[in-house]
């Protein structure tokens, strides 16, 4: 197991000290990163003491150390999972051959595009959540937000390292650009749509962690299969951190459901108005937020049929999540995948696509199955409380902006409908202006240790075996 050297300016387990040129280039980028953090990170909390975990190793057990830090002093570093001896290419045309330690020239631009796209999402989410700390529902939640923020910052480092170390001058330029684009910026927005959506309330934050960060998990899982071994190792370690982001999304939404059910029981009603008078989130409102973030996140996977996806799979650049354990055929040269496309007459037809071209859809399917797990759990809570309401994921055809269903009006079940009906129903399907105003009105900060805002139940346990009422953030 490799250990992480913390005596260095940039903590790392990639032996940076023995590559002076690379070390200098990254040390040159470091102050720009810190400037960016100061300007667009959770900068109003720069003086707060936050109970954070920091990576101290890369093996599965005990990889993180917990302690109190001020966020600007967080040790962002470069950590790759340990190499797997004699690892071979797991999919595509070069299946079974040794993995690459350098980027093959002919695949350079494809790799660069994927790494830049992934890298762009990391600082984007920090920018989106820039002001959320001011309305935290508890110190526990505030700490979790900051943990995610610093780790997304580290994920940016992970991608910037790969760009600097393996893409020469182009890579250094791309690393600069990663700090120049900004979420929601009119002139220089982030690359992917969802990462330009503002996150101004905690309901959106938990939805983002649940749905959008989960897209990140699936992208990382498929890049962790890559034949370019340094990229695979970087992504494998990022996934260790990512698990916490999924946890925050799932438990955050689960705690909202739990609180709402408590209120419903207390007042003996499931009427949204009555629930809102008690300052909780009615379930139909939650459903509209789920509809918004789920449909927006589905687009992140790209078109159902994509020649680009086929090439990146064939070339061993990007595989499928859990390629080795979940699939038998790793070459997919002559299999096909059935997709549903509009028939052009207001209906749906099934179409067979060569498997390689359908890889985005394969990934999206796996993602949707993963999204369903939380809903099952929350629905169980609702059922146990004696209510028949069921939270549902909308169809993957609903409100799409990319792919075969882009701009084709459908209802939540994915049935094609007329434009007029679509426009008429939309206010009931997505958060309305008054929904957003109501949610905004709930966003009052609660910073007394152990106290929770009225719209969310406390977590079942605290962080790292500490009690829930531990002072996870000292605001100073
Ligand atoms: Fe990330
Ligand atoms: Fe994340």
Tab-separated table of C-alpha atoms and ligand atoms in Angstrom:
chain	number	residue	atom	x	y	z
A	1	UNK	CA	0.000	0.000	0.000
A	2	UNK	CA	1.327	3.460	-0.827
A	3	UNK	CA	1.160	6.135	1.843
A	4	UNK	CA	0.473	9.775	1.284
A	5	UNK	CA	3.256	12.245	1.867
A	6	UNK	CA	1.845	15.214	3.786
A	7	UNK	CA	5.147	17.003	4.285
A	8	UNK	CA	4.923	18.223	0.694
A	9	UNK	CA	3.246	21.362	-0.543
A	10	UNK	CA	0.908	19.166	-2.554
A	11	UNK	CA	0.166	15.958	-0.632
A	12	UNK	CA	0.408	13.021	-3.014
A	13	UNK	CA	1.108	9.361	-3.475
A	14	UNK	CA	2.414	9.724	-7.021
A	15	UNK	CA	6.013	10.504	-6.109
A	16	UNK	CA	5.690	14.090	-7.253
A	17	UNK	CA	9.026	15.016	-5.645
A	18	UNK	CA	10.794	12.988	-8.312
A	19	UNK	CA	9.225	14.815	-11.227
A	20	UNK	CA	10.318	18.410	-10.772
A	21	UNK	CA	8.738	19.752	-13.954
A	22	UNK	CA	5.350	18.337	-13.121
A	23	UNK	CA	5.673	19.410	-9.501
A	24	UNK	CA	6.476	22.986	-10.543
A	25	UNK	CA	3.582	23.092	-12.989
A	26	UNK	CA	1.146	21.913	-10.321
A	27	UNK	CA	2.594	24.274	-7.723
A	28	UNK	CA	1.974	27.029	-10.208
A	29	UNK	CA	-1.670	25.962	-10.553
A	30	UNK	CA	-2.169	25.585	-6.777
A	31	UNK	CA	-2.488	29.316	-5.873
A	32	UNK	CA	-5.002	29.759	-8.687
A	33	UNK	CA	-7.048	26.946	-7.270
A	34	UNK	CA	-6.938	28.596	-3.819
A	35	UNK	CA	-7.956	31.920	-5.303
A	36	UNK	CA	-10.861	30.231	-7.042
A	37	UNK	CA	-11.840	28.545	-3.749
A	38	UNK	CA	-11.713	31.891	-1.955
A	39	UNK	CA	-13.869	33.543	-4.555
A	40	UNK	CA	-16.403	30.853	-5.437
A	41	UNK	CA	-16.169	28.241	-2.702
A	42	UNK	CA	-17.904	28.499	0.707
A	43	UNK	CA	-15.756	31.557	1.373
A	44	UNK	CA	-17.974	33.139	4.022
A	45	UNK	CA	-16.976	30.246	6.263
A	46	UNK	CA	-13.241	30.519	5.762
A	47	UNK	CA	-12.715	31.085	9.497
A	48	UNK	CA	-14.986	28.318	10.694
A	49	UNK	CA	-13.517	25.212	12.277
A	50	UNK	CA	-15.006	22.243	10.485
A	51	UNK	CA	-14.869	18.601	11.504
A	52	UNK	CA	-13.641	17.067	8.237
A	53	UNK	CA	-12.108	13.867	7.019
A	54	UNK	CA	-8.912	14.010	5.006
A	55	UNK	CA	-7.483	11.135	2.998
A	56	UNK	CA	-4.356	9.696	4.592
A	57	UNK	CA	-4.083	6.486	2.602
A	58	UNK	CA	-5.763	4.818	-0.321
A	59	UNK	CA	-6.592	1.346	0.930
A	60	UNK	CA	-10.178	0.463	1.747
A	61	UNK	CA	-9.762	0.499	5.531
A	62	UNK	CA	-8.872	3.585	7.499
A	63	UNK	CA	-8.120	5.743	4.477
A	64	UNK	CA	-9.314	8.924	6.143
A	65	UNK	CA	-8.380	10.899	9.203
A	66	UNK	CA	-11.001	13.029	10.982
A	67	UNK	CA	-10.125	16.330	12.582
A	68	UNK	CA	-11.000	19.982	12.842
A	69	UNK	CA	-9.731	22.217	10.043
A	70	UNK	CA	-10.428	25.579	8.521
A	71	UNK	CA	-11.450	24.857	4.949
A	72	UNK	CA	-8.806	26.998	3.213
A	73	UNK	CA	-6.221	24.874	5.077
A	74	UNK	CA	-7.659	21.590	3.818
A	75	UNK	CA	-4.859	19.521	2.275
A	76	UNK	CA	-6.071	19.001	-1.278
A	77	UNK	CA	-3.851	16.441	-2.870
A	78	UNK	CA	-3.303	13.838	-5.535
A	79	UNK	CA	-4.209	10.306	-4.575
A	80	UNK	CA	-4.376	7.329	-6.876
A	81	UNK	CA	-5.640	3.907	-5.823
A	82	UNK	CA	-2.847	1.346	-5.689
A	83	UNK	CA	-2.057	-0.295	-9.025
A	84	UNK	CA	-3.423	-3.770	-9.720
A	85	UNK	CA	-0.549	-6.041	-10.735
A	86	UNK	CA	-0.665	-7.246	-14.348
A	87	UNK	CA	-3.957	-5.502	-14.989
A	88	UNK	CA	-5.251	-6.095	-18.509
A	89	UNK	CA	-7.724	-4.212	-20.667
A	90	UNK	CA	-11.217	-5.216	-19.613
A	91	UNK	CA	-13.310	-4.404	-22.694
A	92	UNK	CA	-13.349	-3.317	-26.321
A	93	UNK	CA	-11.132	-4.222	-29.276
A	94	UNK	CA	-7.965	-4.593	-27.207
A	95	UNK	CA	-9.569	-6.812	-24.569
A	96	UNK	CA	-6.990	-8.858	-22.652
A	97	UNK	CA	-3.928	-6.814	-23.611
A	98	UNK	CA	-1.859	-5.018	-20.958
A	99	UNK	CA	-3.280	-1.664	-19.802
A	100	UNK	CA	-1.566	1.572	-20.843
A	101	UNK	CA	0.578	3.717	-18.579
A	102	UNK	CA	0.560	6.525	-21.155
A	103	UNK	CA	-2.191	7.853	-23.404
A	104	UNK	CA	-1.916	6.368	-26.909
A	105	UNK	CA	-1.537	9.265	-29.370
A	106	UNK	CA	-4.515	8.236	-31.493
A	107	UNK	CA	-6.894	8.392	-28.493
A	108	UNK	CA	-5.524	11.542	-26.974
A	109	UNK	CA	-8.298	13.929	-27.921
A	110	UNK	CA	-11.044	11.481	-26.889
A	111	UNK	CA	-9.408	11.021	-23.496
A	112	UNK	CA	-8.865	14.719	-23.071
A	113	UNK	CA	-12.497	15.526	-23.811
A	114	UNK	CA	-13.768	12.983	-21.269
A	115	UNK	CA	-11.347	14.077	-18.543
A	116	UNK	CA	-12.128	17.749	-19.074
A	117	UNK	CA	-15.876	17.080	-18.991
A	118	UNK	CA	-15.561	15.107	-15.760
A	119	UNK	CA	-13.168	17.686	-14.284
A	120	UNK	CA	-15.530	20.532	-15.138
A	121	UNK	CA	-18.354	19.118	-13.011
A	122	UNK	CA	-16.261	19.058	-9.817
A	123	UNK	CA	-15.686	22.798	-9.284
A	124	UNK	CA	-19.083	23.488	-10.881
A	125	UNK	CA	-20.897	21.852	-7.974
A	126	UNK	CA	-18.876	23.850	-5.436
A	127	UNK	CA	-19.903	27.022	-7.279
A	128	UNK	CA	-23.540	25.947	-7.370
A	129	UNK	CA	-23.495	25.446	-3.580
A	130	UNK	CA	-21.488	28.568	-2.879
A	131	UNK	CA	-24.009	30.255	-0.568
A	132	UNK	CA	-25.902	27.288	0.847
A	133	UNK	CA	-24.063	27.342	4.162
A	134	UNK	CA	-26.007	30.419	5.228
A	135	UNK	CA	-29.270	28.485	5.395
A	136	UNK	CA	-28.111	25.175	6.870
A	137	UNK	CA	-30.772	23.130	8.693
A	138	UNK	CA	-28.202	21.984	11.282
A	139	UNK	CA	-24.492	21.972	12.050
A	140	UNK	CA	-24.408	18.301	11.103
A	141	UNK	CA	-25.710	19.158	7.626
A	142	UNK	CA	-23.441	22.154	7.330
A	143	UNK	CA	-20.456	19.916	7.986
A	144	UNK	CA	-21.618	17.428	5.361
A	145	UNK	CA	-21.986	20.205	2.799
A	146	UNK	CA	-18.449	21.380	3.495
A	147	UNK	CA	-17.098	17.831	3.370
A	148	UNK	CA	-18.609	17.425	-0.069
A	149	UNK	CA	-17.289	20.829	-1.168
A	150	UNK	CA	-13.696	20.113	-0.181
A	151	UNK	CA	-13.863	16.676	-1.787
A	152	UNK	CA	-15.241	18.057	-5.044
A	153	UNK	CA	-12.306	20.439	-4.894
A	154	UNK	CA	-10.024	17.433	-4.518
A	155	UNK	CA	-11.722	15.719	-7.454
A	156	UNK	CA	-10.780	18.738	-9.496
A	157	UNK	CA	-7.191	18.163	-8.369
A	158	UNK	CA	-7.494	14.524	-9.424
A	159	UNK	CA	-8.417	15.487	-12.977
A	160	UNK	CA	-5.951	18.362	-13.142
A	161	UNK	CA	-3.150	15.997	-12.168
A	162	UNK	CA	-4.011	13.683	-15.078
A	163	UNK	CA	-4.168	16.641	-17.474
A	164	UNK	CA	-0.824	18.026	-16.309
A	165	UNK	CA	0.961	14.705	-16.106
A	166	UNK	CA	-0.183	13.158	-19.386
A	167	UNK	CA	-1.394	15.878	-21.755
A	168	UNK	CA	1.503	18.324	-21.839
A	169	UNK	CA	0.759	21.879	-22.797
A	170	UNK	CA	-2.824	21.132	-23.883
A	171	UNK	CA	-3.451	19.636	-20.472
A	172	UNK	CA	-2.072	22.689	-18.659
A	173	UNK	CA	-4.299	24.961	-20.740
A	174	UNK	CA	-7.330	22.825	-20.000
A	175	UNK	CA	-6.496	22.990	-16.275
A	176	UNK	CA	-6.584	26.792	-16.474
A	177	UNK	CA	-9.906	26.673	-18.280
A	178	UNK	CA	-11.384	24.508	-15.524
A	179	UNK	CA	-11.031	27.524	-13.247
A	180	UNK	CA	-12.163	30.024	-15.888
A	181	UNK	CA	-15.596	28.553	-16.669
A	182	UNK	CA	-18.192	29.152	-13.954
A	183	UNK	CA	-21.532	27.632	-13.139
A	184	UNK	CA	-24.344	29.686	-14.636
A	185	UNK	CA	-21.957	32.200	-16.229
A	186	UNK	CA	-23.536	33.723	-19.336
A	187	UNK	CA	-20.289	33.947	-21.279
A	188	UNK	CA	-18.364	30.994	-19.911
A	189	UNK	CA	-20.757	28.471	-18.419
A	190	UNK	CA	-19.848	25.007	-17.216
A	191	UNK	CA	-19.903	22.348	-19.934
A	192	UNK	CA	-22.963	20.339	-18.865
A	193	UNK	CA	-26.447	21.809	-18.419
A	194	UNK	CA	-27.306	20.476	-14.958
A	195	UNK	CA	-24.136	21.999	-13.553
A	196	UNK	CA	-25.387	25.444	-14.449
A	197	UNK	CA	-28.619	25.053	-12.473
A	198	UNK	CA	-28.490	27.129	-9.297
A	199	UNK	CA	-28.742	25.265	-5.975
A	200	UNK	CA	-30.222	27.824	-3.643
A	201	UNK	CA	-32.052	25.649	-1.162
A	202	UNK	CA	-31.299	22.459	0.705
A	203	UNK	CA	-34.067	20.463	-0.901
A	204	UNK	CA	-32.353	21.073	-4.235
A	205	UNK	CA	-29.010	20.276	-2.621
A	206	UNK	CA	-30.164	16.872	-1.398
A	207	UNK	CA	-31.761	16.165	-4.800
A	208	UNK	CA	-28.521	17.197	-6.489
A	209	UNK	CA	-26.489	14.842	-4.265
A	210	UNK	CA	-28.967	12.057	-4.867
A	211	UNK	CA	-29.422	12.405	-8.625
A	212	UNK	CA	-26.652	14.508	-10.123
A	213	UNK	CA	-23.764	13.312	-7.977
A	214	UNK	CA	-24.961	9.804	-8.754
A	215	UNK	CA	-24.398	10.511	-12.429
A	216	UNK	CA	-20.859	11.364	-11.306
A	217	UNK	CA	-20.607	8.019	-9.562
A	218	UNK	CA	-21.572	6.190	-12.756
A	219	UNK	CA	-19.212	8.208	-14.932
A	220	UNK	CA	-16.389	7.533	-12.467
A	221	UNK	CA	-17.251	3.854	-12.346
A	222	UNK	CA	-17.017	3.580	-16.105
A	223	UNK	CA	-13.775	5.593	-16.232
A	224	UNK	CA	-12.409	3.371	-13.441
A	225	UNK	CA	-12.564	0.567	-16.056
A	226	UNK	CA	-10.438	2.544	-18.510
A	227	UNK	CA	-7.399	0.972	-20.203
A	228	UNK	CA	-5.446	4.121	-19.356
A	229	UNK	CA	-4.364	2.907	-15.945
A	230	UNK	CA	-3.553	6.227	-14.188
A	231	UNK	CA	-7.057	7.474	-15.044
A	232	UNK	CA	-8.618	4.239	-13.799
A	233	UNK	CA	-6.686	4.468	-10.524
A	234	UNK	CA	-7.600	8.138	-10.011
A	235	UNK	CA	-11.270	7.381	-10.512
A	236	UNK	CA	-11.176	4.332	-8.250
A	237	UNK	CA	-10.019	6.482	-5.367
A	238	UNK	CA	-12.516	9.263	-6.160
A	239	UNK	CA	-15.297	6.701	-5.797
A	240	UNK	CA	-14.250	6.116	-2.184
A	241	UNK	CA	-15.024	9.764	-1.443
A	242	UNK	CA	-18.103	9.788	-3.657
A	243	UNK	CA	-19.878	7.220	-1.477
A	244	UNK	CA	-20.361	9.888	1.189
A	245	UNK	CA	-21.973	12.268	-1.321
A	246	UNK	CA	-24.534	9.582	-2.231
A	247	UNK	CA	-25.128	9.013	1.480
A	248	UNK	CA	-25.817	12.710	2.104
A	249	UNK	CA	-28.363	12.809	-0.733
A	250	UNK	CA	-30.174	9.643	0.244
A	251	UNK	CA	-30.301	10.256	3.984
A	252	UNK	CA	-31.126	13.952	3.474
A	253	UNK	CA	-34.206	13.148	1.398
A	254	UNK	CA	-35.104	10.263	3.736
A	255	UNK	CA	-34.985	12.602	6.745
A	256	UNK	CA	-37.272	15.070	4.961
A	257	UNK	CA	-39.769	12.274	4.324
A	258	UNK	CA	-39.540	11.152	7.945
A	259	UNK	CA	-40.211	14.671	9.236
A	260	UNK	CA	-43.157	15.132	6.875
A	261	UNK	CA	-44.674	11.854	8.062
A	262	UNK	CA	-44.303	12.963	11.681
A	263	UNK	CA	-46.140	16.179	10.898
A	264	UNK	CA	-48.852	14.320	8.975
A	265	UNK	CA	-49.366	12.101	11.989
A	266	UNK	CA	-49.457	15.013	14.429
A	267	UNK	CA	-52.024	16.990	12.470
A	268	UNK	CA	-53.918	13.941	11.196
A	269	UNK	CA	-53.893	15.196	7.641
A	270	UNK	CA	-51.907	14.786	4.447
A	271	UNK	CA	-53.168	18.080	3.012
A	272	UNK	CA	-50.284	20.100	1.581
A	273	UNK	CA	-51.638	23.348	3.018
A	274	UNK	CA	-51.881	21.966	6.534
A	275	UNK	CA	-48.414	20.433	6.276
A	276	UNK	CA	-46.983	23.706	5.062
A	277	UNK	CA	-48.546	25.560	7.946
A	278	UNK	CA	-46.379	23.342	10.143
A	279	UNK	CA	-43.292	24.202	8.125
A	280	UNK	CA	-42.689	20.793	6.536
A	281	UNK	CA	-42.315	19.645	2.937
A	282	UNK	CA	-45.486	18.011	1.582
A	283	UNK	CA	-44.821	14.875	-0.436
A	284	UNK	CA	-46.257	16.176	-3.751
A	285	UNK	CA	-43.822	19.086	-3.466
A	286	UNK	CA	-40.952	16.677	-2.896
A	287	UNK	CA	-42.144	14.668	-5.921
A	288	UNK	CA	-41.930	17.781	-8.125
A	289	UNK	CA	-38.339	18.377	-7.010
A	290	UNK	CA	-37.503	14.744	-7.760
A	291	UNK	CA	-39.044	15.132	-11.232
A	292	UNK	CA	-36.910	18.177	-11.908
A	293	UNK	CA	-33.539	16.844	-10.798
A	294	UNK	CA	-33.992	13.323	-12.131
A	295	UNK	CA	-34.986	14.436	-15.625
A	296	UNK	CA	-32.222	17.019	-15.725
A	297	UNK	CA	-29.616	14.462	-14.618
A	298	UNK	CA	-30.701	11.886	-17.231
A	299	UNK	CA	-29.445	14.151	-19.988
A	300	UNK	CA	-25.934	13.968	-18.555
A	301	UNK	CA	-25.561	10.476	-20.028
A	302	UNK	CA	-25.934	11.744	-23.603
A	303	UNK	CA	-27.839	10.343	-26.573
A	304	UNK	CA	-29.337	6.856	-26.564
A	305	UNK	CA	-27.488	6.016	-29.759
A	306	UNK	CA	-24.063	7.524	-30.068
A	307	UNK	CA	-21.154	6.826	-32.379
A	308	UNK	CA	-18.961	8.573	-29.845
A	309	UNK	CA	-19.978	6.106	-27.144
A	310	UNK	CA	-19.246	3.255	-29.568
A	311	UNK	CA	-15.748	4.564	-30.278
A	312	UNK	CA	-14.819	5.183	-26.657
A	313	UNK	CA	-15.935	1.639	-25.785
A	314	UNK	CA	-14.222	0.020	-28.794
A	315	UNK	CA	-11.000	1.870	-28.017
A	316	UNK	CA	-10.961	0.849	-24.366
A	317	UNK	CA	-11.340	4.425	-23.159
A	318	UNK	CA	-14.555	4.180	-21.143
A	319	UNK	CA	-16.190	0.924	-20.085
A	320	UNK	CA	-19.371	0.068	-18.264
A	321	UNK	CA	-19.730	0.289	-14.477
A	322	UNK	CA	-18.490	-2.972	-12.935
A	323	UNK	CA	-17.499	-4.215	-16.378
A	324	UNK	CA	-15.706	-7.302	-15.036
A	325	UNK	CA	-18.339	-8.504	-12.605
A	326	UNK	CA	-21.594	-7.465	-14.298
A	327	UNK	CA	-21.099	-8.526	-17.907
A	328	UNK	CA	-20.091	-11.673	-19.809
A	329	UNK	CA	-19.367	-10.194	-23.198
A	330	UNK	CA	-16.679	-7.506	-22.899
A	331	UNK	CA	-16.211	-6.940	-26.605
A	332	UNK	CA	-19.808	-6.362	-27.685
A	333	UNK	CA	-18.881	-6.480	-31.356
A	334	UNK	CA	-22.053	-8.172	-32.580
A	335	UNK	CA	-24.675	-7.817	-29.878
A	336	UNK	CA	-27.500	-5.332	-29.940
A	337	UNK	CA	-29.560	-3.346	-27.453
A	338	UNK	CA	-33.220	-2.471	-27.707
A	339	UNK	CA	-34.169	1.156	-27.250
A	340	UNK	CA	-37.474	2.976	-27.416
A	341	UNK	CA	-37.629	5.891	-29.804
A	342	UNK	CA	-40.391	8.200	-31.020
A	343	UNK	CA	-42.074	6.840	-34.166
A	344	UNK	CA	-42.558	10.325	-35.564
A	345	UNK	CA	-46.341	9.953	-35.379
A	346	UNK	CA	-46.829	10.587	-31.704
A	347	UNK	CA	-46.081	7.017	-30.620
A	348	UNK	CA	-43.193	4.854	-29.479
A	349	UNK	CA	-41.369	2.118	-31.384
A	350	UNK	CA	-38.669	-0.288	-30.339
A	351	UNK	CA	-35.475	-0.082	-32.274
A	352	UNK	CA	-32.372	-2.250	-32.058
A	353	UNK	CA	-29.052	-0.470	-31.892
A	354	UNK	CA	-25.614	-2.095	-32.084
A	355	UNK	CA	-24.630	-2.589	-28.433
A	356	UNK	CA	-21.546	-0.401	-28.647
A	357	UNK	CA	-23.576	2.545	-29.915
A	358	UNK	CA	-26.064	2.110	-27.072
A	359	UNK	CA	-23.490	2.325	-24.264
A	360	UNK	CA	-24.874	5.654	-22.997
A	361	UNK	CA	-28.244	3.998	-22.636
A	362	UNK	CA	-26.751	0.957	-20.900
A	363	UNK	CA	-25.140	3.325	-18.418
A	364	UNK	CA	-28.337	5.350	-18.000
A	365	UNK	CA	-30.321	2.151	-17.326
A	366	UNK	CA	-27.894	1.115	-14.603
A	367	UNK	CA	-28.134	4.618	-13.153
A	368	UNK	CA	-31.936	4.537	-13.089
A	369	UNK	CA	-31.902	1.200	-11.261
A	370	UNK	CA	-29.566	2.717	-8.685
A	371	UNK	CA	-31.842	5.769	-8.303
A	372	UNK	CA	-34.793	3.500	-7.567
A	373	UNK	CA	-33.218	2.061	-4.420
A	374	UNK	CA	-33.757	5.212	-2.357
A	375	UNK	CA	-37.313	5.654	-3.577
A	376	UNK	CA	-38.146	2.106	-2.495
A	377	UNK	CA	-36.818	2.880	0.959
A	378	UNK	CA	-38.735	6.173	1.285
A	379	UNK	CA	-41.927	4.560	-0.015
A	380	UNK	CA	-41.542	1.880	2.606
A	381	UNK	CA	-41.375	4.603	5.283
A	382	UNK	CA	-44.529	6.204	3.881
A	383	UNK	CA	-46.349	2.884	3.727
A	384	UNK	CA	-45.346	1.943	7.251
A	385	UNK	CA	-46.732	5.273	8.444
A	386	UNK	CA	-50.050	4.222	6.946
A	387	UNK	CA	-50.236	6.419	3.851
A	388	UNK	CA	-50.757	5.329	0.268
A	389	UNK	CA	-48.730	8.098	-1.386
A	390	UNK	CA	-45.914	6.756	-3.555
A	391	UNK	CA	-42.889	8.675	-4.765
A	392	UNK	CA	-42.017	7.768	-8.365
A	393	UNK	CA	-39.270	8.431	-10.824
A	394	UNK	CA	-40.669	9.927	-14.010
A	395	UNK	CA	-40.091	8.059	-17.272
A	396	UNK	CA	-36.677	8.447	-18.888
A	397	UNK	CA	-38.506	10.025	-21.837
A	398	UNK	CA	-39.919	12.880	-19.728
A	399	UNK	CA	-38.539	16.406	-20.225
A	400	UNK	CA	-35.418	15.387	-22.057
A	401	UNK	CA	-33.209	17.907	-23.823
A	402	UNK	CA	-30.724	15.461	-25.288
A	403	UNK	CA	-31.182	12.317	-27.357
A	404	UNK	CA	-34.087	10.696	-29.176
A	405	UNK	CA	-36.650	12.251	-26.840
A	406	UNK	CA	-35.244	15.759	-26.828
A	407	UNK	CA	-38.069	18.306	-26.897
A	408	UNK	CA	-40.764	15.689	-27.408
A	409	UNK	CA	-43.579	16.420	-24.988
A	410	UNK	CA	-44.547	13.428	-22.855
A	411	UNK	CA	-46.325	13.003	-19.547
A	412	UNK	CA	-44.584	11.707	-16.435
A	413	UNK	CA	-45.150	8.120	-17.612
A	414	UNK	CA	-43.405	8.938	-20.882
A	415	UNK	CA	-46.531	8.843	-23.073
A	416	UNK	CA	-46.201	11.319	-25.926
A	417	UNK	CA	-48.775	14.114	-25.575
A	418	UNK	CA	-49.593	17.343	-27.371
A	419	UNK	CA	-47.528	20.443	-26.733
A	420	UNK	CA	-50.525	22.301	-25.323
A	421	UNK	CA	-51.332	19.620	-22.776
A	422	UNK	CA	-47.657	19.443	-21.853
A	423	UNK	CA	-47.447	23.167	-21.190
A	424	UNK	CA	-50.685	23.087	-19.242
A	425	UNK	CA	-49.606	20.207	-16.987
A	426	UNK	CA	-46.023	21.282	-16.412
A	427	UNK	CA	-46.722	23.489	-13.356
A	428	UNK	CA	-48.033	20.382	-11.588
A	429	UNK	CA	-45.018	18.298	-12.614
A	430	UNK	CA	-42.137	20.581	-11.763
A	431	UNK	CA	-41.625	22.937	-8.819
A	432	UNK	CA	-43.730	26.050	-9.443
A	433	UNK	CA	-42.672	29.559	-8.502
A	434	UNK	CA	-44.799	29.336	-5.360
A	435	UNK	CA	-43.254	25.941	-4.479
A	436	UNK	CA	-39.830	27.513	-4.736
A	437	UNK	CA	-40.903	30.495	-2.670
A	438	UNK	CA	-42.259	28.205	-0.006
A	439	UNK	CA	-39.070	26.124	0.081
A	440	UNK	CA	-37.080	29.316	0.234
A	441	UNK	CA	-39.135	30.478	3.219
A	442	UNK	CA	-38.100	27.298	5.062
A	443	UNK	CA	-34.422	28.016	4.611
A	444	UNK	CA	-33.679	29.568	8.003
A	445	UNK	CA	-30.334	28.674	9.396
A	446	UNK	CA	-30.134	26.493	12.483
A	447	UNK	CA	-26.720	26.398	14.142
A	448	UNK	CA	-27.338	25.295	17.692
A	449	UNK	CA	-25.578	21.935	18.130
A	450	UNK	CA	-28.059	19.063	17.803
A	451	UNK	CA	-30.985	21.275	16.711
A	452	UNK	CA	-32.688	20.624	13.367
A	453	UNK	CA	-34.827	22.846	11.160
A	454	UNK	CA	-38.542	22.021	11.351
A	455	UNK	CA	-38.625	20.472	7.863
A	456	UNK	CA	-36.041	17.754	8.427
A	457	UNK	CA	-35.673	14.942	10.979
A	458	UNK	CA	-32.355	14.435	12.779
A	459	UNK	CA	-29.950	11.857	11.320
A	460	UNK	CA	-29.873	8.421	12.893
A	461	UNK	CA	-26.273	8.870	13.945
A	462	UNK	CA	-23.547	11.480	13.883
A	463	UNK	CA	-20.297	11.561	11.948
A	464	UNK	CA	-17.519	9.111	12.815
A	465	UNK	CA	-19.333	7.807	15.915
A	466	UNK	CA	-19.744	11.273	17.425
A	467	UNK	CA	-23.159	12.240	18.796
A	468	UNK	CA	-25.618	14.108	16.574
A	469	UNK	CA	-25.362	17.152	18.853
A	470	UNK	CA	-21.592	17.427	18.472
A	471	UNK	CA	-20.494	20.896	17.379
A	472	UNK	CA	-19.428	19.834	13.855
A	473	UNK	CA	-18.777	23.397	12.790
A	474	UNK	CA	-17.554	26.185	15.044
A	475	UNK	CA	-18.605	29.287	13.204
A	476	UNK	CA	-16.222	31.749	14.916
B	1	LIG	FE1	-16.825	14.629	-7.546
B	2	LIG	FE1	-19.541	14.065	-5.579
